[in-house]
Coordinates of C-alpha atoms in Angstrom, one line a residue:
X1 CA 90.6 108.7 56.0
X2 CA 92.7 111.9 55.6
X3 CA 95.8 112.2 57.7
X4 CA 96.1 116.0 57.2
X5 CA 95.4 116.5 60.9
X6 CA 99.1 115.6 61.5
X7 CA 100.0 119.0 59.9
X8 CA 97.5 121.0 61.9
X9 CA 98.8 123.3 64.7
X10 CA 96.6 121.7 67.3
X11 CA 98.1 118.3 66.7
X12 CA 101.8 119.2 66.7
X13 CA 101.4 121.7 69.6
X14 CA 99.5 119.0 71.4
X15 CA 102.4 116.6 70.9
X16 CA 104.9 119.3 72.1
X17 CA 102.7 120.1 75.1
X18 CA 102.4 116.4 76.0
X19 CA 106.2 116.1 75.7
X20 CA 106.7 118.9 78.2
X21 CA 104.1 117.6 80.6
X22 CA 105.6 114.1 80.5
X23 CA 109.0 115.4 81.3
X24 CA 107.6 117.4 84.2
X25 CA 105.7 114.3 85.4
X26 CA 108.8 112.2 85.4
X27 CA 110.8 114.9 87.2
X28 CA 108.1 115.2 89.9
X29 CA 108.1 111.5 90.3
X30 CA 111.9 111.4 90.7
X31 CA 112.2 114.5 92.9
X32 CA 108.9 114.5 94.8
X33 CA 107.8 110.9 94.5
X34 CA 104.6 112.0 92.8
X35 CA 102.5 109.3 90.9
X36 CA 103.8 108.7 87.4
X37 CA 101.3 107.9 84.6
X38 CA 103.5 105.3 82.8
X39 CA 103.9 103.5 86.1
X40 CA 100.2 103.5 86.9
X41 CA 99.3 102.2 83.4
X42 CA 102.0 99.6 83.6
X43 CA 100.7 98.4 87.0
X44 CA 97.2 98.1 85.6
X45 CA 98.4 96.3 82.5
X46 CA 100.4 93.7 84.4
X47 CA 97.4 93.2 86.7
X48 CA 95.0 92.6 83.9
X49 CA 97.1 90.5 81.5
X50 CA 96.6 86.8 81.8
X51 CA 99.6 85.3 83.5
X52 CA 100.5 83.2 80.5
X53 CA 100.5 86.2 78.2
X54 CA 102.6 88.2 80.6
X55 CA 105.0 85.3 80.8
X56 CA 105.3 85.1 77.0
X57 CA 105.9 88.9 76.8
X58 CA 108.5 88.7 79.6
X59 CA 110.2 85.7 77.9
X60 CA 110.4 87.5 74.6
X61 CA 111.5 90.9 75.8
X62 CA 113.4 89.9 79.0
X63 CA 115.5 92.8 80.3
X64 CA 114.0 95.2 77.7
X65 CA 110.4 94.8 78.9
X66 CA 110.4 97.8 81.2
X67 CA 112.2 100.3 78.9
X68 CA 110.0 99.2 75.9
X69 CA 106.8 99.5 78.1
X70 CA 107.9 103.0 79.2
X71 CA 108.7 104.2 75.7
X72 CA 105.4 102.8 74.3
X73 CA 103.3 104.4 77.0
X74 CA 105.0 107.8 76.5
X75 CA 104.4 107.6 72.8
X76 CA 100.8 106.9 73.5
X77 CA 100.6 109.9 75.8
X78 CA 102.1 112.1 73.1
X79 CA 99.5 110.9 70.6
X80 CA 96.6 111.5 73.0
X81 CA 98.1 114.9 73.7
X82 CA 98.1 115.7 69.9
X83 CA 94.5 114.5 69.5
X84 CA 93.4 116.6 72.4
X85 CA 95.2 119.5 70.8
X86 CA 93.0 119.2 67.8
X87 CA 89.9 119.6 70.0
X88 CA 91.4 122.7 71.6
X89 CA 92.3 124.2 68.2
X90 CA 88.7 123.7 67.0
X91 CA 87.4 125.6 70.0
X92 CA 89.8 128.4 69.6
X93 CA 89.0 128.7 65.8
X94 CA 85.3 129.1 66.7
X95 CA 86.2 132.1 68.8
X96 CA 86.4 130.6 72.3
X97 CA 88.5 132.6 74.8
X98 CA 92.0 131.2 75.2
X99 CA 91.6 131.6 79.0
X100 CA 88.4 129.6 78.9
X101 CA 90.1 126.8 76.9
X102 CA 93.1 127.0 79.2
X103 CA 90.9 126.6 82.3
X104 CA 88.8 123.8 80.9
X105 CA 91.9 121.9 79.7
X106 CA 93.6 122.3 83.0
X107 CA 90.6 121.2 85.0
X108 CA 89.8 118.3 82.7
X109 CA 93.3 116.9 82.8
X110 CA 93.7 117.4 86.5
X111 CA 90.5 115.6 87.2
X112 CA 91.3 112.8 84.7
X113 CA 94.6 112.2 86.4
X114 CA 93.1 112.2 89.9
X115 CA 89.7 110.5 89.3
X116 CA 90.5 108.1 86.5
X117 CA 94.2 107.4 86.1
X118 CA 95.1 107.1 89.8
X119 CA 92.3 104.6 90.6
X120 CA 93.1 102.8 87.4
X121 CA 96.6 102.3 88.7
X122 CA 95.3 101.0 92.0
X123 CA 96.2 103.9 94.2
X124 CA 92.8 105.4 94.8
X125 CA 91.3 108.8 94.1
X126 CA 94.1 111.3 93.8
X127 CA 96.5 108.7 95.1
X128 CA 94.9 108.5 98.5
X129 CA 95.9 104.8 98.9
X130 CA 99.5 105.4 97.9
X131 CA 102.4 106.3 100.2
X132 CA 102.8 109.6 98.4
X133 CA 99.2 110.5 99.3
X134 CA 96.7 113.2 98.2
X135 CA 98.9 116.0 99.5
X136 CA 101.5 115.1 96.9
X137 CA 99.2 114.0 94.0
X138 CA 96.9 117.1 94.1
X139 CA 99.6 119.7 93.3
X140 CA 101.6 117.3 91.1
X141 CA 98.6 116.5 88.9
X142 CA 97.7 120.2 88.8
X143 CA 101.3 121.2 87.7
X144 CA 101.2 118.6 84.9
X145 CA 97.8 119.8 83.7
X146 CA 99.0 123.5 83.8
X147 CA 102.1 122.7 81.8
X148 CA 100.3 120.8 79.1
X149 CA 97.4 123.3 78.8
X150 CA 99.5 126.4 78.8
X151 CA 101.9 125.1 76.2
X152 CA 99.1 123.9 74.0
X153 CA 97.0 127.0 74.1
X154 CA 100.0 129.4 73.7
X155 CA 101.3 127.4 70.7
X156 CA 97.9 127.2 68.9
X157 CA 96.6 130.6 69.7
X158 CA 99.8 132.4 68.6
X159 CA 99.7 130.5 65.3
X160 CA 96.5 132.4 64.3
X161 CA 96.2 135.8 62.8
X162 CA 93.3 138.1 63.7
X163 CA 91.0 136.4 61.2
X164 CA 91.8 132.9 62.6
X165 CA 94.1 131.9 59.7
X166 CA 97.5 130.4 60.2
X167 CA 100.3 132.9 59.5
X168 CA 104.1 132.8 59.4
X169 CA 105.4 135.8 61.4
X170 CA 109.1 136.0 62.4
X171 CA 108.5 137.5 65.8
X172 CA 105.9 134.9 66.7
X173 CA 108.2 132.2 65.5
X174 CA 111.0 133.5 67.7
X175 CA 108.6 133.8 70.7
X176 CA 107.3 130.3 70.2
X177 CA 110.9 129.0 69.8
X178 CA 112.0 130.6 73.0
X179 CA 109.0 129.6 75.1
X180 CA 108.2 126.2 73.6
X181 CA 111.0 125.0 71.3
X182 CA 113.9 125.3 73.8
X183 CA 111.9 123.7 76.6
X184 CA 110.9 120.9 74.2
X185 CA 114.6 120.2 73.3
X186 CA 115.4 120.1 77.0
X187 CA 112.5 117.7 77.6
X188 CA 113.6 115.4 74.8
X189 CA 117.1 115.3 76.3
X190 CA 115.8 114.7 79.8
X191 CA 113.4 111.9 78.8
X192 CA 116.1 110.4 76.6
X193 CA 118.6 110.3 79.4
X194 CA 115.9 108.9 81.7
X195 CA 115.1 106.1 79.2
X196 CA 118.8 105.4 78.7
X197 CA 119.3 105.1 82.4
X198 CA 116.4 102.7 82.7
X199 CA 117.7 100.6 79.9
X200 CA 121.2 100.5 81.5
X201 CA 119.8 99.5 84.9
X202 CA 117.7 96.8 83.3
X203 CA 120.9 95.0 82.0
X204 CA 122.7 93.1 84.7
X205 CA 126.5 93.0 84.8
X206 CA 127.9 89.6 83.7
X207 CA 129.1 87.5 86.6
X208 CA 132.4 86.8 84.9
X209 CA 133.7 89.7 82.9
X210 CA 137.0 88.1 82.1
X211 CA 137.2 84.7 80.4
X212 CA 139.3 82.3 82.3
X213 CA 138.4 83.7 85.7
X214 CA 135.7 82.8 88.2
X215 CA 133.3 85.6 89.3
X216 CA 134.1 87.3 92.6
X217 CA 132.9 85.3 95.6
X218 CA 131.3 88.5 96.9
X219 CA 129.7 90.6 94.2
X220 CA 130.9 94.2 94.2
X221 CA 128.0 96.5 95.2
X222 CA 128.2 98.4 91.9
X223 CA 127.8 95.1 90.0
X224 CA 125.0 93.6 92.2
X225 CA 121.9 93.2 90.1
X226 CA 118.9 95.4 90.6
X227 CA 115.2 94.8 89.8
X228 CA 112.1 96.7 90.8
X229 CA 108.6 97.2 89.4
X230 CA 109.2 100.9 89.1
X231 CA 109.9 103.2 86.2
X232 CA 110.9 105.8 88.8
X233 CA 112.4 104.3 92.0
X234 CA 111.9 106.2 95.3
X235 CA 114.7 108.3 96.9
X236 CA 114.1 108.2 100.6
X237 CA 115.2 110.9 103.1
X238 CA 116.2 108.9 106.2
X239 CA 115.7 112.0 108.4
X240 CA 112.0 111.9 107.8
X241 CA 111.7 108.1 107.5
X242 CA 109.9 106.0 110.1
X243 CA 109.4 102.2 110.1
X244 CA 105.9 101.6 111.4
X245 CA 104.8 98.3 112.9
X246 CA 101.1 97.8 113.1
X247 CA 98.4 95.3 112.5
X248 CA 98.1 92.1 114.7
X249 CA 100.4 93.4 117.4
X250 CA 100.1 94.2 121.0
X251 CA 101.7 97.7 120.6
X252 CA 101.9 99.8 117.5
X253 CA 105.4 101.2 117.3
X254 CA 107.6 103.3 115.1
X255 CA 111.4 103.3 114.6
X256 CA 113.5 106.0 113.2
X257 CA 116.6 105.3 111.1
X258 CA 118.6 106.3 114.1
X259 CA 116.7 103.8 116.3
X260 CA 117.6 101.0 113.9
X261 CA 121.3 101.9 113.7
X262 CA 121.5 102.1 117.5
X263 CA 120.2 98.6 118.1
X264 CA 122.8 96.3 119.7
X265 CA 121.8 93.0 118.2
X266 CA 123.3 93.6 114.8
X267 CA 123.7 90.7 112.4
X268 CA 126.2 90.4 109.5
X269 CA 125.7 87.5 107.1
X270 CA 126.5 86.5 103.5
X271 CA 123.4 85.8 101.4
X272 CA 122.9 85.3 97.7
X273 CA 119.9 86.9 96.0
X274 CA 118.4 85.6 92.8
X275 CA 115.5 87.1 90.9
X276 CA 112.5 84.8 90.3
X277 CA 112.5 85.9 86.7
X278 CA 116.1 84.8 86.2
X279 CA 116.3 82.5 83.2
X280 CA 118.5 79.4 83.0
X281 CA 122.1 80.8 82.8
X282 CA 120.8 84.3 83.5
X283 CA 122.7 87.1 85.2
X284 CA 120.1 88.2 87.8
X285 CA 121.9 86.6 90.7
X286 CA 124.5 88.1 93.1
X287 CA 126.1 87.5 96.4
X288 CA 126.8 90.0 99.2
X289 CA 127.5 90.6 102.8
X290 CA 124.5 92.2 104.5
X291 CA 124.3 93.9 107.9
X292 CA 121.1 94.7 109.8
X293 CA 118.9 93.6 112.7
X294 CA 116.8 90.4 112.9
X295 CA 113.2 91.0 111.9
X296 CA 112.3 88.9 114.9
X297 CA 113.7 91.7 117.1
X298 CA 111.2 94.2 115.8
X299 CA 108.3 91.8 116.0
X300 CA 109.1 90.8 119.6
X301 CA 109.2 94.5 120.6
X302 CA 105.8 95.1 119.1
X303 CA 104.4 91.8 120.5
X304 CA 102.5 89.4 118.2
X305 CA 98.8 88.5 118.8
X306 CA 97.5 85.0 118.5
X307 CA 96.6 83.8 115.0
X308 CA 99.2 85.7 113.0
X309 CA 99.7 83.9 109.6
X310 CA 101.9 86.2 107.5
X311 CA 104.2 89.2 108.0
X312 CA 103.3 91.7 105.4
X313 CA 105.9 94.3 104.4
X314 CA 105.1 97.6 102.6
X315 CA 107.5 99.9 100.7
X316 CA 107.9 103.5 99.8
X317 CA 107.0 102.7 96.2
X318 CA 103.7 101.1 97.1
X319 CA 105.1 97.6 96.7
X320 CA 104.2 94.9 99.1
X321 CA 104.9 91.3 99.8
X322 CA 104.9 88.9 102.7
X323 CA 106.6 85.9 104.3
X324 CA 105.1 83.3 106.6
X325 CA 105.4 83.9 110.4
X326 CA 107.6 80.9 110.9
X327 CA 110.1 82.2 108.3
X328 CA 110.0 85.7 109.7
X329 CA 111.0 84.4 113.2
X330 CA 114.2 82.8 111.8
X331 CA 117.4 84.3 113.1
X332 CA 118.8 84.8 109.5
X333 CA 115.9 86.9 108.3
X334 CA 117.1 90.5 108.8
X335 CA 116.2 94.1 108.0
X336 CA 119.4 95.2 106.4
X337 CA 120.8 98.7 106.2
X338 CA 124.3 97.9 104.8
X339 CA 125.6 95.9 101.9
X340 CA 129.3 94.9 101.8
X341 CA 130.1 97.1 104.7
X342 CA 128.5 100.2 103.1
X343 CA 125.2 102.0 103.6
X344 CA 122.6 100.7 101.3
X345 CA 122.5 102.6 98.0
X346 CA 119.1 104.0 96.9
X347 CA 118.7 101.3 94.2
X348 CA 119.2 98.6 96.8
X349 CA 116.5 99.8 99.1
X350 CA 117.9 102.6 101.3
X351 CA 117.3 103.0 104.2
X352 CA 116.1 99.5 105.0
X353 CA 115.4 96.2 103.1
X354 CA 114.5 92.7 103.9
X355 CA 116.9 89.8 103.5
X356 CA 115.2 86.4 103.7
X357 CA 117.4 83.5 102.7
X358 CA 116.1 80.7 100.6
X359 CA 113.4 82.7 98.9
X360 CA 113.5 84.5 95.5
X361 CA 114.4 88.2 95.4
X362 CA 110.9 89.5 95.0
X363 CA 110.3 88.7 98.7
X364 CA 113.4 90.8 99.7
X365 CA 111.3 94.0 99.9
X366 CA 113.3 97.2 99.4
X367 CA 112.5 100.7 100.8
X368 CA 110.5 99.2 103.7
X369 CA 108.4 101.7 105.7
X370 CA 105.7 99.5 107.2
X371 CA 105.5 96.0 108.7
X372 CA 102.1 94.5 109.4
X373 CA 101.5 91.0 110.9
X374 CA 98.2 89.7 109.5
X375 CA 95.9 86.8 110.3
X376 CA 95.4 85.7 106.7
X377 CA 97.4 84.6 103.7
X378 CA 98.6 87.9 102.4
X379 CA 99.1 88.3 98.6
X380 CA 101.6 90.9 97.5
X381 CA 102.2 92.9 94.4
X382 CA 103.5 90.1 92.2
X383 CA 101.3 87.4 93.8
X384 CA 98.3 89.4 92.6
X385 CA 99.8 89.1 89.1
X386 CA 100.2 85.3 89.2
X387 CA 103.7 84.8 90.6
X388 CA 104.3 82.2 93.3
X389 CA 103.7 83.1 96.9
X390 CA 106.0 80.7 98.7
X391 CA 108.8 81.2 96.1
X392 CA 111.6 79.0 97.4
X393 CA 114.8 79.2 95.3
X394 CA 115.1 76.4 92.8
X395 CA 118.6 74.8 92.6
X396 CA 120.6 76.2 89.7
X397 CA 124.1 76.0 88.2
X398 CA 125.7 78.4 85.8
X399 CA 128.8 78.2 83.6
X400 CA 130.5 81.6 83.7
X401 CA 133.8 80.6 81.9
X402 CA 134.6 79.8 79.2
X403 CA 132.2 82.0 77.2
X404 CA 129.7 80.6 74.8
X405 CA 131.1 79.7 71.3
X406 CA 134.7 80.3 72.4
X407 CA 137.7 78.5 70.8
X408 CA 139.6 76.2 73.1
X409 CA 143.0 74.9 72.2
X410 CA 144.0 71.3 72.0
X411 CA 146.6 70.4 74.7
X412 CA 146.1 73.6 76.7
X413 CA 144.5 73.7 80.2
X414 CA 141.2 75.4 80.2
X415 CA 139.3 76.6 83.3
X416 CA 135.7 75.6 83.2
X417 CA 133.8 77.1 86.2
X418 CA 130.9 79.0 87.5
X419 CA 128.4 79.2 90.4
X420 CA 125.7 77.0 91.9
X421 CA 123.0 78.0 94.3
X422 CA 120.1 76.3 96.1
X423 CA 118.8 79.0 98.4
X424 CA 119.5 77.8 101.9
X425 CA 119.8 74.0 101.2
X426 CA 123.5 74.0 100.3
X427 CA 125.4 72.5 97.4
X428 CA 127.1 69.1 97.8
X429 CA 128.6 68.7 94.3
X430 CA 128.5 70.0 90.7
X431 CA 128.9 67.7 87.7
X432 CA 130.0 68.6 84.2
X433 CA 129.4 67.0 80.8
X434 CA 131.3 67.8 77.5
X435 CA 129.1 65.6 75.4
X436 CA 125.6 67.1 75.9
X437 CA 124.8 65.0 78.9
X438 CA 125.7 61.5 77.8
X439 CA 128.5 61.2 80.4
X440 CA 129.2 63.3 83.5
X441 CA 132.2 63.9 85.8
X442 CA 132.7 65.9 89.0
X443 CA 133.9 69.4 89.3
X444 CA 135.7 70.9 92.3
X445 CA 133.3 72.8 94.7
X446 CA 134.7 75.6 96.9
X447 CA 133.4 75.9 100.5
X448 CA 130.3 78.0 100.8
X449 CA 130.7 81.3 102.5
X450 CA 127.5 80.7 104.5
X451 CA 124.5 78.4 104.5
X452 CA 122.6 80.9 102.2
X453 CA 125.5 81.7 99.8
X454 CA 126.2 80.4 96.4
X455 CA 129.3 78.3 95.8
X456 CA 131.9 78.6 93.1
X457 CA 132.9 75.5 91.3
X458 CA 135.6 74.7 88.7
X459 CA 137.3 72.1 86.6
X460 CA 140.7 72.3 84.9
X461 CA 140.2 70.6 81.6
X462 CA 142.8 69.8 78.9
X463 CA 141.2 68.7 75.6
X464 CA 143.3 66.2 73.6
X465 CA 141.6 66.5 70.2
X466 CA 139.7 68.8 67.9
X467 CA 135.9 68.7 68.4
X468 CA 132.8 70.8 68.8
X469 CA 131.5 70.1 72.3
X470 CA 128.3 70.8 74.1
X471 CA 129.1 71.7 77.7
X472 CA 126.5 71.2 80.5
X473 CA 126.5 71.7 84.3
X474 CA 124.2 70.3 87.0
X475 CA 124.2 70.9 90.7
X476 CA 123.2 68.7 93.7
X477 CA 121.8 70.1 96.9
X478 CA 123.3 69.4 100.3
X479 CA 121.3 66.2 100.7
X480 CA 122.2 65.0 97.2
X481 CA 118.9 66.1 95.5
X482 CA 119.8 67.0 91.9
X483 CA 118.6 70.2 90.3
X484 CA 115.6 69.9 88.0
X485 CA 116.7 69.2 84.4
X486 CA 113.3 69.6 82.8
X487 CA 113.1 73.1 81.2
X488 CA 110.5 75.4 82.8
X489 CA 110.0 79.1 82.3
X490 CA 110.5 81.6 85.1
X491 CA 106.9 82.4 85.6
X492 CA 105.3 81.7 88.1
X493 CA 107.9 80.0 90.4
X494 CA 111.3 80.3 88.9
X495 CA 113.0 78.7 85.9
X496 CA 114.5 75.2 85.7
X497 CA 116.8 73.4 83.3
X498 CA 120.5 72.9 82.8
X499 CA 122.7 75.7 81.6
X500 CA 124.9 74.8 78.7
X501 CA 127.1 76.3 76.0
X502 CA 129.1 75.2 73.0
X503 CA 132.8 75.3 72.4
X504 CA 135.1 74.7 69.5
X505 CA 138.3 72.8 70.3
X506 CA 141.0 73.6 67.8
X507 CA 144.8 73.5 67.4
X508 CA 146.3 76.8 68.3
X509 CA 148.2 77.1 65.0
X510 CA 144.9 76.9 63.1
X511 CA 143.7 80.0 65.0
X512 CA 147.0 81.8 64.4
X513 CA 146.8 81.0 60.6
X514 CA 143.2 82.5 60.5
X515 CA 144.3 85.6 62.4
X516 CA 147.2 86.1 59.9
X517 CA 144.9 85.7 56.9
X518 CA 142.4 88.1 58.4
X519 CA 145.1 90.7 59.1
X520 CA 146.2 90.8 55.4

């Protein structure tokens, strides 16, 4: 099969047009919360993949899964754009009017986005089932279609001479450069920066950034891990935001942001969040002080009907999840609007998010805009994709210092320490082993900051001989139940197993001799 089509004007102008349209699509998603094709395709893909396959992919790619998925889908869009450009070129070479081709392309892409892609992504025809709605999707899809079609037709048509042959004219080159080349460079820069930001956000900050120190008891807000299903997270204007409570309630009711802030039964509590996809020893766990109002307060004001089973929560990004009614009525389940004494940042769910102690982070819904008590077992976004519904946090312990494969000196005191967490069940003790689990001894455990907070633990160890050691840690819940040692992947209900690392114990003079040799 000949690959000469790669050199045809239709293909490379189709690529360029698709590049411009993709940049406009992402910008509209970011600024106007319009549906984004990579997100819709990603949602469909995660829904259709067998849970075991999805688990293997997530286990292999880990934090890079979302950036790689985004880049792959964008590349696919560019290729499709190039192939569609070949079709347009063929029509133009046969004498079709540029305006006719422009109109057909615009209509075809607009209808494809609204009638095919949007339903494929689970948001209905022209996004009628999404929070953004038809009123946003209609013009956004049209703008994307116009950008692609205009760039493609302009590029291809101006590459023809009067007889339909490709020519090389200086003025036409300059015109195409000014109208297509410069915007393409801007689009590449914008998409590159967007992808870089996504990749950066996907990498959590290490709990201990300095060896020999324990992580902060309260995670600084800027270091608190963030996870969402989105490629473009919503930015909510609180002035126009309303929290709607409907469903199995006596009175449907709405609360503005001001209404929430003025409520007098404010709660401040320290709660640790951990992502259900956190691996053994992973960094997707953080601790913060949250301020908000009890969810029970909102439910009581609306009045619950008999037979309510779950409280479903919906978000501005079309995410949903639920918690059982009994859990929702707990005093420590809150709708938070502050983290560490500051207004929630956008990435942490501004203006309102759920904090539900004892359950993995996927249940702590961000950007909440609707609460709906239901009389059935509600399955949310991730439950529809095979993740656990009850999702209680499984007990974990993590060694944060020293670092893996560090050199420790004979006769010098070394701080071994980290964090342990069991949701809302407490930690009674943490044990350490320096011989791969053959023998164990107790570490010191600090007092927990709350019933739903992690604890920091430590042990000051002075090795007395050279060796290569395998360090392990294991935690015990408040009632003495040990954490599960059997290794289990994160999907579907959280990972289990013991975190360990390896150290080299050496005499300090040996390290100094090696450093001197290396410096010569």
